[in-house]
PDB file of C-alpha atoms in Angstrom:
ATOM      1  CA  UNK A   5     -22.695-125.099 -95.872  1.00 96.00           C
ATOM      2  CA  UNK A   6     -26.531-123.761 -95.584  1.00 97.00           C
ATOM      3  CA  UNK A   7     -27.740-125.705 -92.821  1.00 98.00           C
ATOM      4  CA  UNK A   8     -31.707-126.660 -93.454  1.00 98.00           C
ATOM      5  CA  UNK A   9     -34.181-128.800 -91.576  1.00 97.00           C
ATOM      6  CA  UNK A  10     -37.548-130.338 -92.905  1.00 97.00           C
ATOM      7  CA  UNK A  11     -39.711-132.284 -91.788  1.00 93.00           C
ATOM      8  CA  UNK A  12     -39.813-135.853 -93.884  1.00 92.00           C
ATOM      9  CA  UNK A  13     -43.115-137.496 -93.467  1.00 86.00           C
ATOM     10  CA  UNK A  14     -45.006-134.815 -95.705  1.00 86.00           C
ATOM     11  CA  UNK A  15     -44.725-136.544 -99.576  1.00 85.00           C
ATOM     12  CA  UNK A  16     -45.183-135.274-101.841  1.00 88.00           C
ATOM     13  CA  UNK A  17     -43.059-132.206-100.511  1.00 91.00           C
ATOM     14  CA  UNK A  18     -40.421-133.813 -98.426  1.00 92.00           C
ATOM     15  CA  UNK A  19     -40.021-137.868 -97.456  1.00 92.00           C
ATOM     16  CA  UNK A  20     -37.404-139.979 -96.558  1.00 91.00           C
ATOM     17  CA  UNK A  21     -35.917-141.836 -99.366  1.00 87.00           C
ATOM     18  CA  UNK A  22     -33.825-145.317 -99.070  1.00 87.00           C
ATOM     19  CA  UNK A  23     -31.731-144.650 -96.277  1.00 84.00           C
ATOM     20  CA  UNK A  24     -31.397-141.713 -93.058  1.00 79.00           C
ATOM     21  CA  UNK A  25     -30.006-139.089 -94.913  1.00 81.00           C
ATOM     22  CA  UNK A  26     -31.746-139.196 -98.325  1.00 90.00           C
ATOM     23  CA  UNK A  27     -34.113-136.834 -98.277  1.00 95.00           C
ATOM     24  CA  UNK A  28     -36.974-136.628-101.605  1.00 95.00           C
ATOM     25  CA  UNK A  29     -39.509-134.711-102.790  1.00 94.00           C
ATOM     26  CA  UNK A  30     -40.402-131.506-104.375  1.00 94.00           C
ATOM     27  CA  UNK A  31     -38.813-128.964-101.891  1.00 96.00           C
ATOM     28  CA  UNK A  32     -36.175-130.957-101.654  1.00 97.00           C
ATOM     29  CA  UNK A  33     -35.083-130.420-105.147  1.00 96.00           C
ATOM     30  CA  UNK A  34     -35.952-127.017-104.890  1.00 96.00           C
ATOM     31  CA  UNK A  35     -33.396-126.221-101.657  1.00 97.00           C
ATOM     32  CA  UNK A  36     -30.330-128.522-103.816  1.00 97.00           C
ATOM     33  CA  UNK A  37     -31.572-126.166-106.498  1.00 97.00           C
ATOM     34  CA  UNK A  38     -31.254-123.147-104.577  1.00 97.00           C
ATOM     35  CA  UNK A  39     -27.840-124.154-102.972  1.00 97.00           C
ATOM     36  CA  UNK A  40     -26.682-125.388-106.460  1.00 97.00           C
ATOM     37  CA  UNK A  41     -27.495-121.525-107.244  1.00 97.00           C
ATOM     38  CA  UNK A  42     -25.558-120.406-104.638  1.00 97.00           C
ATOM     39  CA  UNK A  43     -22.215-122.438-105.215  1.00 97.00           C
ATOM     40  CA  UNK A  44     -22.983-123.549-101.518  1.00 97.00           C
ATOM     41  CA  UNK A  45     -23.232-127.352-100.358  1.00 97.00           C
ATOM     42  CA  UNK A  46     -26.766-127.896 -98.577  1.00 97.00           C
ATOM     43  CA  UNK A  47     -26.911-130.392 -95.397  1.00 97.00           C
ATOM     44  CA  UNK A  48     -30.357-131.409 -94.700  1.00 97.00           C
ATOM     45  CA  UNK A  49     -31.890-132.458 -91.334  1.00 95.00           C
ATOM     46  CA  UNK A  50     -35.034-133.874 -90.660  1.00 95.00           C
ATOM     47  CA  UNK A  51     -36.818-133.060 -87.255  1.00 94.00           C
ATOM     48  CA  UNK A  52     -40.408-132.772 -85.897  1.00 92.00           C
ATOM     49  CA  UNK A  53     -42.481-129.992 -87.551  1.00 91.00           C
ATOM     50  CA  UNK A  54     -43.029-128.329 -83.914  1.00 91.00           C
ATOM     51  CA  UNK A  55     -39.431-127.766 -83.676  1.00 95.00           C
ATOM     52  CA  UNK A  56     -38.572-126.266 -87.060  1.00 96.00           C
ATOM     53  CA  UNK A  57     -39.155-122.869 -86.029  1.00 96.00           C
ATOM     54  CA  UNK A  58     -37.446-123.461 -82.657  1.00 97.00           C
ATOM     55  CA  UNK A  59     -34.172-124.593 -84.449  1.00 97.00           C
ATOM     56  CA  UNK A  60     -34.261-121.711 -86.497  1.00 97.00           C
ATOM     57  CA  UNK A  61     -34.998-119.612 -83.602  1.00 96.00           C
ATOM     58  CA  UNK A  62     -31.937-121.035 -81.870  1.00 97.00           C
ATOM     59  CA  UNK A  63     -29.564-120.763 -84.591  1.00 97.00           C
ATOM     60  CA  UNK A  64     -29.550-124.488 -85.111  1.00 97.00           C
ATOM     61  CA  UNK A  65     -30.584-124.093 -88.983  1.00 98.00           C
ATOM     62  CA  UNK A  66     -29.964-121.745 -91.210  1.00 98.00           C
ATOM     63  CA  UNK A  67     -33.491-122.067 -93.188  1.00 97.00           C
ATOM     64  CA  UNK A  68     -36.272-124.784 -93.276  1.00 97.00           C
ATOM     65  CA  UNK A  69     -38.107-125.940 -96.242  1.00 96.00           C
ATOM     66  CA  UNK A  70     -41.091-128.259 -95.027  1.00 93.00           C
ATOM     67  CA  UNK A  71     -44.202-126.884 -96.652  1.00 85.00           C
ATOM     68  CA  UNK A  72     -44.959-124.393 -94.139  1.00 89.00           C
ATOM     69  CA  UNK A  73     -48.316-122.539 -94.720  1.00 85.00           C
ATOM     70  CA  UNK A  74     -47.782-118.698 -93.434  1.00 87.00           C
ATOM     71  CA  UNK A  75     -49.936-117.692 -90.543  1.00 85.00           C
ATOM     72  CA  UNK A  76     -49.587-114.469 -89.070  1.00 89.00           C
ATOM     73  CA  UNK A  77     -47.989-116.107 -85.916  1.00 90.00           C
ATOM     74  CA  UNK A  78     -45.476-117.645 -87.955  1.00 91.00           C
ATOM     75  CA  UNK A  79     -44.352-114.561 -89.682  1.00 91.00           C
ATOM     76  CA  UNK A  80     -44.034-112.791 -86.086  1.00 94.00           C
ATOM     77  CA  UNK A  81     -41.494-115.279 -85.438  1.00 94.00           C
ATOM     78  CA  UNK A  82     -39.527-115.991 -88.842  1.00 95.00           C
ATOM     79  CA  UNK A  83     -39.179-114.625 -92.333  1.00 95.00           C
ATOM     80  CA  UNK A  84     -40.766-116.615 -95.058  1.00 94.00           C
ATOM     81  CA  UNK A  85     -40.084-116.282 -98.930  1.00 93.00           C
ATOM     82  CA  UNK A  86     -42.625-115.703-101.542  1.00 91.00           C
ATOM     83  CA  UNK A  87     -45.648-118.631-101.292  1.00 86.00           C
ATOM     84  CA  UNK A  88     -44.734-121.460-104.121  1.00 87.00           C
ATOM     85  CA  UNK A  89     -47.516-123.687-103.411  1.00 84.00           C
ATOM     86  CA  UNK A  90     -50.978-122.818-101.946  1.00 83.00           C
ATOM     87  CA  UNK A  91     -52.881-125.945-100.890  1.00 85.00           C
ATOM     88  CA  UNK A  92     -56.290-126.820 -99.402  1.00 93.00           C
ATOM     89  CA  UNK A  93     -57.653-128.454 -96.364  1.00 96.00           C
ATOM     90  CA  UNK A  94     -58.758-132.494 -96.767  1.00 97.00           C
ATOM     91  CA  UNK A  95     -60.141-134.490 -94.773  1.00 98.00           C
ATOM     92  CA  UNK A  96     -59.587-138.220 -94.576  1.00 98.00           C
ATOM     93  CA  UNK A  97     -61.814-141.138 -93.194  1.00 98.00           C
ATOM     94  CA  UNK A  98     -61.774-145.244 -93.294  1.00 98.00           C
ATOM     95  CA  UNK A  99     -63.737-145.914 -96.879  1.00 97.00           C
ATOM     96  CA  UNK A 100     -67.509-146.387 -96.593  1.00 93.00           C
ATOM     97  CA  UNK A 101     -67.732-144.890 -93.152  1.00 95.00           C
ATOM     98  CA  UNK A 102     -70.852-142.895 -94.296  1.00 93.00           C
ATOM     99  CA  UNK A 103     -71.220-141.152 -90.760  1.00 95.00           C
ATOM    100  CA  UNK A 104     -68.525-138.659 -92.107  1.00 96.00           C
ATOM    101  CA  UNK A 105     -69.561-136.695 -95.207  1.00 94.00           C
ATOM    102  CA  UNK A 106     -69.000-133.142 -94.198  1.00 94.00           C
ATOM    103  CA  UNK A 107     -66.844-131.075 -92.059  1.00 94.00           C
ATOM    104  CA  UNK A 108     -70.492-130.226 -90.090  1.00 95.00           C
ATOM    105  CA  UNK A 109     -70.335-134.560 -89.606  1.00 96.00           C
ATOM    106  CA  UNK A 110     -66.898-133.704 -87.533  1.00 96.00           C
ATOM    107  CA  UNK A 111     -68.130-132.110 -84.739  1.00 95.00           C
ATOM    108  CA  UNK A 112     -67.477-134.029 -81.256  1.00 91.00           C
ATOM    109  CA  UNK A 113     -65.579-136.868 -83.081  1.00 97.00           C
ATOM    110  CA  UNK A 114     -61.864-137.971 -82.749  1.00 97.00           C
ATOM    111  CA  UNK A 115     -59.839-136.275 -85.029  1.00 98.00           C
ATOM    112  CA  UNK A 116     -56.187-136.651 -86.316  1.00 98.00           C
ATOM    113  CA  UNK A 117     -53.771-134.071 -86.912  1.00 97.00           C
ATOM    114  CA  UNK A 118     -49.863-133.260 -87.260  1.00 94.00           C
ATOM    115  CA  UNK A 119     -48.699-131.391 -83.876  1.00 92.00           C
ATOM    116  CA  UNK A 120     -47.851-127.767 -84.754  1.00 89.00           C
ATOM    117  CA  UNK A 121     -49.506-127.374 -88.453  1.00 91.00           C
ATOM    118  CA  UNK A 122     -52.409-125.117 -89.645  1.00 92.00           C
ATOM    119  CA  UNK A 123     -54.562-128.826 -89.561  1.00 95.00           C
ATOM    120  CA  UNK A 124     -54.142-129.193 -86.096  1.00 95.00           C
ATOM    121  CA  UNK A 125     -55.617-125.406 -85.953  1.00 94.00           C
ATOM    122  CA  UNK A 126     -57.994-126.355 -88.534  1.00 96.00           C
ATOM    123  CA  UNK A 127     -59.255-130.073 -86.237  1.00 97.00           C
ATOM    124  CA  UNK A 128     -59.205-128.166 -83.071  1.00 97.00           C
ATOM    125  CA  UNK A 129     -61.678-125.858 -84.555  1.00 96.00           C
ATOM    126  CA  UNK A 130     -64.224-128.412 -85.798  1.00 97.00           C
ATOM    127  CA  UNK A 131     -63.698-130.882 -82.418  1.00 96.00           C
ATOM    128  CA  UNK A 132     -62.818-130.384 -78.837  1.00 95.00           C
ATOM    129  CA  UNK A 133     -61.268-134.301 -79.316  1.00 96.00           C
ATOM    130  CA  UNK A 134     -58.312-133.445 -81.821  1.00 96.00           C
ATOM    131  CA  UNK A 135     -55.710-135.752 -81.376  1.00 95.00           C
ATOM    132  CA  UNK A 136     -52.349-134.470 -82.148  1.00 95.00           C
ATOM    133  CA  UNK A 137     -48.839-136.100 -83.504  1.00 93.00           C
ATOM    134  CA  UNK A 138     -45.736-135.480 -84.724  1.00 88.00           C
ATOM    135  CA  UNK A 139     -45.579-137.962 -87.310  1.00 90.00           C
ATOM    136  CA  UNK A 140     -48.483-138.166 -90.201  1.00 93.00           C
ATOM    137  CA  UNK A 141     -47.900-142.090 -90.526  1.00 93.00           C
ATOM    138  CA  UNK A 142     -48.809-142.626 -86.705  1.00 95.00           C
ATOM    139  CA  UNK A 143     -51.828-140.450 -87.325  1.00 97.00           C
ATOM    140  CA  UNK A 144     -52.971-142.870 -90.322  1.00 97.00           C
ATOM    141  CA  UNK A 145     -51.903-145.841 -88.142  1.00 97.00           C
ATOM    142  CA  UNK A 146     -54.353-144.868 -85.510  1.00 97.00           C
ATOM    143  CA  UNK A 147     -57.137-143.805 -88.353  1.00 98.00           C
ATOM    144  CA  UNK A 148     -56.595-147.639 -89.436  1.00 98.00           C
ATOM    145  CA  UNK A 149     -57.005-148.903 -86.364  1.00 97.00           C
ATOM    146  CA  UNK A 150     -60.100-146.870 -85.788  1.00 97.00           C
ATOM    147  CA  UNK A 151     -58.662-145.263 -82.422  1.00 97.00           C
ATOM    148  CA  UNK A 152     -59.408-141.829 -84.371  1.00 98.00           C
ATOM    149  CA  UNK A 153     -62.453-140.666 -86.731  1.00 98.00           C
ATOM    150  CA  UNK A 154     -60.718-138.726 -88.959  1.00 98.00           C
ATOM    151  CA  UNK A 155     -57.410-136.543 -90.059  1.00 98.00           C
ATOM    152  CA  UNK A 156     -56.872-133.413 -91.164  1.00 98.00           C
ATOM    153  CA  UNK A 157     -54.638-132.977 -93.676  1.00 97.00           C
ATOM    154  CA  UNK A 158     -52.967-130.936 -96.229  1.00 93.00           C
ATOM    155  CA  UNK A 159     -54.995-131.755-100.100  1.00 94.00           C
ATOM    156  CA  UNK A 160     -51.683-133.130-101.605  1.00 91.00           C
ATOM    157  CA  UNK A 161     -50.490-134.881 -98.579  1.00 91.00           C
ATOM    158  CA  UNK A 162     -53.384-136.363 -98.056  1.00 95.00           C
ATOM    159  CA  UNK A 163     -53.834-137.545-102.031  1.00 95.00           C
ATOM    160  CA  UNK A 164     -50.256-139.483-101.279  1.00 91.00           C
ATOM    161  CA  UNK A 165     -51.521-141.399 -97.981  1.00 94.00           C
ATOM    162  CA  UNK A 166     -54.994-142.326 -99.706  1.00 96.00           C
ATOM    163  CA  UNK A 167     -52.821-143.651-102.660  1.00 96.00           C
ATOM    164  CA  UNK A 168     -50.771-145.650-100.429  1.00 95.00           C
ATOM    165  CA  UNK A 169     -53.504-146.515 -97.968  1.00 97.00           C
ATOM    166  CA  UNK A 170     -56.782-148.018 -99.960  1.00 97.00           C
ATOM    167  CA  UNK A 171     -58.985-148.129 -96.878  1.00 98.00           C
ATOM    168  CA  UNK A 172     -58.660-144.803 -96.866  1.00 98.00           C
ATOM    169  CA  UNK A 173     -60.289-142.236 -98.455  1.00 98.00           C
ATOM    170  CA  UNK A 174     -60.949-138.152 -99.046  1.00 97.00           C
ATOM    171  CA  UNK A 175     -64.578-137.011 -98.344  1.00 97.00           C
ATOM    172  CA  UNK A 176     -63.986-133.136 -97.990  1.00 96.00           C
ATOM    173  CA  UNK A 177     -61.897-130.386 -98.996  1.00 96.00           C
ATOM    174  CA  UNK A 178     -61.819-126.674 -97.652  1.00 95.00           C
ATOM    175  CA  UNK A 179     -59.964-123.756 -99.051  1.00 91.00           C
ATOM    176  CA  UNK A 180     -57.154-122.816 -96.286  1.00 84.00           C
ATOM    177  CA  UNK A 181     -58.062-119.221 -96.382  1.00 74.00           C
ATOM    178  CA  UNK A 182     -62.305-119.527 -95.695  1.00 62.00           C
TER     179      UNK A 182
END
C-alpha cells in the first residue's frame, strides 16, 4: 500500500468528492495512475496543507500529492519530483470593489491566505494584516462576509472559487517566480 496525503480543498488539483474518502481531481488521477503503474494499491488521506510535510517527515505518509510549489525550504526538508504544473499568483476580491485593482492597492489591507503555502508568503509580503487558514473555503467565507479584503491564491484555484462564487472575482495575476 503507498500511503499518500493531500490536501482536498485545492480543485481543480485535489477536492473531496461525494463522500470522506473520495478524493477528485487532477493529481488525484495522476497518484491512482502512478500506483496503477506500480501494481501497488494507493490509500489516500486528506490533512491540512501545514502538516503534509510533517507527516512525511514523521513517517506517517509515504508521499503527498497536493500541488506543492517547490521553494528552496521545502526541498531542504523533502524530495520533490519533476514540476508538472507551474501556476501563477491571483488575487481575488468581492466584484466591483474598485479600491483593489493592483497588487500596489494591497498594501495595509486584510488579506486571505491558505496557512503554510507560497500565497501566504506571497500576502505577508504585500500586507502586515495577512490572515491565514487552513481551509481555502473559510478564507472565501470570510472574503464574502467582508471580514477580509482580499485572498491570495493559486491562478487555477482561484479560477474554480470565482466560478463557484459570482461575487467574486480575479483582478490580478503575478508570475510565482518575479
Amino acid at each position: 500500500v503507498l500511503k499518500v496525503a493531500t490536501s482536498a480543498d485545492f480543485a481543480p488539483f485535489e477536492f473531496q468528492g461525494e463522500n470522506d474518502t473520495d478524493y477528485q481531481g487532477f493529481d488525484m488521477d495522476l497518484i491512482r495512475a502512478i500506483g496503477k503503474e506500480m501494481g501497488t494499491k494507493v490509500e489516500i488521506n486528506n490533512i491540512s496543507f501545514d502538516g503534509l510535510i510533517p507527516a512525511l517527515k514523521n513517517n506517517e505518509i509515504d508521499a503527498i500529492i497536493a500541488g506543492m510549489s517547490v521553494t528552496e525550504e521545502r526541498k531542504a526538508a523533502v524530495d520533490f519530483s519533476d514540476e508538472y504544473y507551474i501556476s501563477k499568483f491571483a488575487y481575488v476580491r468581492l466584484k466591483g470593489d474598485t479600491s483593489l485593482n493592483s497588487i500596489d492597492d494591497m498594501k495595509d489591507k486584510r488579506l486571505g491566505a491558505q496557512l503554510g503555502t507560497i500565497q501566504e508568503q506571497e500576502a505577508k509580503k504585500i500586507s502586515e494584516k495577512t490572515v491565514v487558514n487552513e481551509a481555502i473555503t473559510s478564507l472565501i467565507l470570510e472574503l464574502k462576509n467582508k471580514n477580509l479584503d482580499a485572498l491570495v491564491l493559486e491562478d487555477v484555484v482561484a479560477s474554480a472559487y470565482v466560478s463557484e462564487n459570482p461575487e467574486l472575482e480575479i483582478f490580478a495575476t503575478k508570475d510565482m517566480t518575479d
